[in-house]
PDB file of C-alpha atoms in Angstrom:
ATOM      1  CA  MET W 916       4.294   8.701 -13.836  1.00 90.00           C
ATOM      2  CA  ARG W 917       3.845   7.819 -10.312  1.00 91.00           C
ATOM      3  CA  TYR W 918       1.843   4.939  -9.299  1.00 93.00           C
ATOM      4  CA  MET W 919       0.995   3.637  -5.789  1.00 92.00           C
ATOM      5  CA  LEU W 920       0.763   0.132  -5.111  1.00 92.00           C
ATOM      6  CA  LEU W 921      -1.778  -0.528  -2.296  1.00 90.00           C
ATOM      7  CA  PHE W 922      -1.295  -3.983  -0.610  1.00 88.00           C
ATOM      8  CA  HIS W 923      -4.548  -5.516   0.891  1.00 83.00           C
ATOM      9  CA  TYR W 924      -4.700  -8.808   2.599  1.00 78.00           C
ATOM     10  CA  SER W 925      -6.817 -10.546   5.542  1.00 75.00           C
ATOM     11  CA  GLU W 926      -6.146  -9.496   8.796  1.00 72.00           C
ATOM     12  CA  GLU W 927      -7.683 -12.770   9.921  1.00 71.00           C
ATOM     13  CA  SER W 928      -4.914 -14.676   8.077  1.00 71.00           C
ATOM     14  CA  GLU W 929      -2.301 -13.096  10.435  1.00 68.00           C
ATOM     15  CA  GLU W 930      -3.573 -14.906  13.350  1.00 71.00           C
ATOM     16  CA  THR W 931      -3.612 -18.424  11.762  1.00 79.00           C
ATOM     17  CA  LEU W 932      -0.154 -17.863   9.824  1.00 78.00           C
ATOM     18  CA  GLY W 933       2.230 -17.849  12.843  1.00 81.00           C
ATOM     19  CA  ALA W 934       5.203 -15.932  13.803  1.00 82.00           C
ATOM     20  CA  GLU W 935       7.786 -17.392  11.037  1.00 87.00           C
ATOM     21  CA  ALA W 936       5.406 -16.843   8.271  1.00 84.00           C
ATOM     22  CA  LEU W 937       4.896 -13.280   9.217  1.00 80.00           C
ATOM     23  CA  ALA W 938       8.534 -12.833   9.729  1.00 85.00           C
ATOM     24  CA  GLU W 939       9.115 -14.144   6.125  1.00 88.00           C
ATOM     25  CA  GLY W 940       6.620 -12.057   4.880  1.00 84.00           C
ATOM     26  CA  GLN W 941       8.319  -8.832   6.420  1.00 84.00           C
ATOM     27  CA  ARG W 942      11.707 -10.290   4.854  1.00 90.00           C
ATOM     28  CA  ALA W 943      10.251 -10.468   1.601  1.00 91.00           C
ATOM     29  CA  MET W 944       8.593  -7.118   1.584  1.00 89.00           C
ATOM     30  CA  THR W 945      12.165  -5.826   2.594  1.00 90.00           C
ATOM     31  CA  ALA W 946      13.772  -7.457  -0.220  1.00 93.00           C
ATOM     32  CA  TYR W 947      11.084  -6.192  -2.498  1.00 94.00           C
ATOM     33  CA  ALA W 948      11.562  -2.425  -1.304  1.00 93.00           C
ATOM     34  CA  ALA W 949      15.354  -3.047  -1.969  1.00 94.00           C
ATOM     35  CA  THR W 950      14.909  -3.978  -5.421  1.00 96.00           C
ATOM     36  CA  LEU W 951      12.700  -1.136  -6.084  1.00 96.00           C
ATOM     37  CA  GLU W 952      15.172   1.319  -4.758  1.00 95.00           C
ATOM     38  CA  GLN W 953      18.057  -0.369  -6.510  1.00 97.00           C
ATOM     39  CA  ALA W 954      16.097   0.058  -9.947  1.00 97.00           C
ATOM     40  CA  GLY W 955      15.808   3.727  -9.036  1.00 97.00           C
ATOM     41  CA  ILE W 956      11.983   3.834  -9.091  1.00 96.00           C
ATOM     42  CA  LEU W 957      11.061   3.574  -5.109  1.00 95.00           C
ATOM     43  CA  VAL W 958       9.497   7.109  -4.205  1.00 93.00           C
ATOM     44  CA  SER W 959       8.331   5.966  -0.638  1.00 91.00           C
ATOM     45  CA  GLY W 960       6.795   2.922   0.985  1.00 90.00           C
ATOM     46  CA  GLN W 961       5.230   2.119   4.408  1.00 85.00           C
ATOM     47  CA  ILE W 962       3.880  -0.997   6.027  1.00 81.00           C
ATOM     48  CA  LEU W 963       0.622  -0.018   8.187  1.00 81.00           C
ATOM     49  CA  GLN W 964      -0.403  -1.098  11.558  1.00 80.00           C
ATOM     50  CA  PRO W 965      -3.564  -3.206  11.574  1.00 77.00           C
ATOM     51  CA  SER W 966      -6.739  -1.804  10.974  1.00 75.00           C
ATOM     52  CA  THR W 967      -7.782  -1.580  14.755  1.00 76.00           C
ATOM     53  CA  ALA W 968      -4.994   0.989  15.022  1.00 75.00           C
ATOM     54  CA  SER W 969      -6.636   3.433  12.490  1.00 74.00           C
ATOM     55  CA  THR W 970      -8.831   6.327  13.194  1.00 73.00           C
ATOM     56  CA  THR W 971     -11.177   7.568  10.227  1.00 71.00           C
ATOM     57  CA  LEU W 972     -12.332  10.948   9.809  1.00 71.00           C
ATOM     58  CA  THR W 973     -15.573  11.185   7.663  1.00 71.00           C
ATOM     59  CA  ALA W 974     -17.528  14.327   6.774  1.00 72.00           C
ATOM     60  CA  THR W 975     -21.238  14.010   7.048  1.00 73.00           C
ATOM     61  CA  GLY W 976     -23.525  16.879   6.663  1.00 77.00           C
ATOM     62  CA  GLY W 977     -20.255  19.211   6.662  1.00 76.00           C
ATOM     63  CA  GLU W 978     -19.435  18.059  10.064  1.00 77.00           C
ATOM     64  CA  PRO W 979     -16.302  15.794  10.523  1.00 74.00           C
ATOM     65  CA  ARG W 980     -17.115  12.632  12.396  1.00 71.00           C
ATOM     66  CA  ILE W 981     -14.112  10.679  13.786  1.00 70.00           C
ATOM     67  CA  GLN W 982     -14.426   6.786  14.260  1.00 67.00           C
ATOM     68  CA  ASP W 983     -11.859   4.611  15.754  1.00 67.00           C
ATOM     69  CA  GLY W 984     -10.854   1.501  13.877  1.00 59.00           C
ATOM     70  CA  PRO W 985     -11.582   0.570  10.188  1.00 54.00           C
ATOM     71  CA  TYR W 986     -13.981   2.772   8.438  1.00 52.00           C
ATOM     72  CA  ALA W 987     -15.911  -0.410   6.981  1.00 55.00           C
ATOM     73  CA  ASP W 988     -16.643  -3.863   8.408  1.00 50.00           C
ATOM     74  CA  THR W 989     -14.330  -6.182   6.099  1.00 49.00           C
ATOM     75  CA  LYS W 990     -11.961  -8.969   6.373  1.00 46.00           C
ATOM     76  CA  GLU W 991      -9.705  -7.334   3.867  1.00 51.00           C
ATOM     77  CA  GLN W 992      -7.772  -4.248   4.930  1.00 75.00           C
ATOM     78  CA  LEU W 993      -5.051  -2.072   3.563  1.00 79.00           C
ATOM     79  CA  GLY W 994      -1.769  -3.384   4.871  1.00 83.00           C
ATOM     80  CA  GLY W 995       0.881  -1.200   3.166  1.00 86.00           C
ATOM     81  CA  VAL W 996       1.813   1.129   0.105  1.00 89.00           C
ATOM     82  CA  VAL W 997       4.498   1.844  -2.203  1.00 92.00           C
ATOM     83  CA  VAL W 998       4.826   4.653  -4.526  1.00 93.00           C
ATOM     84  CA  ILE W 999       7.004   4.095  -7.519  1.00 95.00           C
ATOM     85  CA  ASP W1000       7.970   6.379 -10.459  1.00 94.00           C
ATOM     86  CA  VAL W1001       7.852   4.437 -13.666  1.00 95.00           C
ATOM     87  CA  PRO W1002       6.973   5.547 -17.199  1.00 94.00           C
ATOM     88  CA  ASP W1003       3.693   3.691 -17.687  1.00 92.00           C
ATOM     89  CA  LEU W1004       0.945   1.272 -16.343  1.00 92.00           C
ATOM     90  CA  ASP W1005       2.633  -1.576 -18.057  1.00 93.00           C
ATOM     91  CA  THR W1006       5.895  -1.141 -16.154  1.00 95.00           C
ATOM     92  CA  ALA W1007       3.979  -0.486 -12.895  1.00 94.00           C
ATOM     93  CA  LEU W1008       2.287  -3.821 -13.482  1.00 94.00           C
ATOM     94  CA  THR W1009       5.360  -5.753 -13.833  1.00 95.00           C
ATOM     95  CA  TRP W1010       6.722  -4.305 -10.643  1.00 94.00           C
ATOM     96  CA  ALA W1011       3.340  -4.996  -8.888  1.00 94.00           C
ATOM     97  CA  ARG W1012       3.477  -8.821 -10.106  1.00 93.00           C
ATOM     98  CA  GLN W1013       6.724  -9.172  -8.034  1.00 93.00           C
ATOM     99  CA  ALA W1014       5.278  -7.673  -4.943  1.00 92.00           C
ATOM    100  CA  PRO W1015       5.023 -10.391  -2.232  1.00 89.00           C
ATOM    101  CA  PRO W1016       1.310  -9.541  -1.523  1.00 87.00           C
ATOM    102  CA  ALA W1017       0.782 -10.349  -5.250  1.00 87.00           C
ATOM    103  CA  THR W1018       1.001 -14.297  -4.139  1.00 83.00           C
ATOM    104  CA  TRP W1019      -1.119 -14.192  -1.009  1.00 81.00           C
ATOM    105  CA  GLY W1020      -3.122 -10.843  -0.951  1.00 80.00           C
ATOM    106  CA  THR W1021      -4.357  -8.173  -3.517  1.00 85.00           C
ATOM    107  CA  VAL W1022      -2.084  -5.416  -5.209  1.00 91.00           C
ATOM    108  CA  GLU W1023      -4.193  -2.419  -6.357  1.00 90.00           C
ATOM    109  CA  ILE W1024      -2.177  -0.308  -8.892  1.00 92.00           C
ATOM    110  CA  ARG W1025      -3.496   3.416  -8.631  1.00 89.00           C
ATOM    111  CA  PRO W1026      -2.027   6.042 -10.941  1.00 89.00           C
ATOM    112  CA  GLY W1027      -1.283   9.471  -9.217  1.00 86.00           C
ATOM    113  CA  ALA W1028      -2.719  12.579 -10.430  1.00 79.00           C
ATOM    114  CA  VAL W1029      -0.475  14.917  -8.563  1.00 76.00           C
ATOM    115  CA  HIS W1030       2.090  14.891  -5.796  1.00 74.00           C
ATOM    116  CA  ILE W1031       3.953  17.214  -3.655  1.00 79.00           C
ATOM    117  CA  GLU W1032       7.420  18.343  -4.669  1.00 79.00           C
ATOM    118  CA  ASN W1033       9.357  21.047  -2.759  1.00 82.00           C
ATOM    119  CA  GLY W1034       6.073  22.030  -0.925  1.00 81.00           C
ATOM    120  CA  ALA W1035       3.838  22.412  -4.097  1.00 80.00           C
ATOM    121  CA  TRP W1036       1.311  20.268  -5.844  1.00 78.00           C
ATOM    122  CA  VAL W1037       2.825  19.150  -8.966  1.00 77.00           C
ATOM    123  CA  PRO W1038       0.854  17.366 -11.854  1.00 75.00           C
ATOM    124  CA  SER W1039       2.033  13.595 -12.409  1.00 67.00           C
TER     125      SER W1039
END
């Protein structure tokens, strides 16, 4: 079963942490990704740019509306994602607890319903 670990954090904290703390966080995430890869469960991962770099497409009344920046006025933003392939939620939770954001942010564990494999949608 594939699970997506979504890492949420407060972008305001980036401004107060300082360069060394941010660099340490990046090193911790790199080490975490390497651990997932060594365990053979890493499907993919991505650290995201700040929400100010995002563009949101929303369908309103059948017409798409494009908005620069985050779609909601919130202090907590999605900072990155990792997709892992593990047997069950308990195993996904075990790996999520080891993610660096679990100590200073929020890790959302969401099961996949389908994924793309060789260009076709496949049930998870």
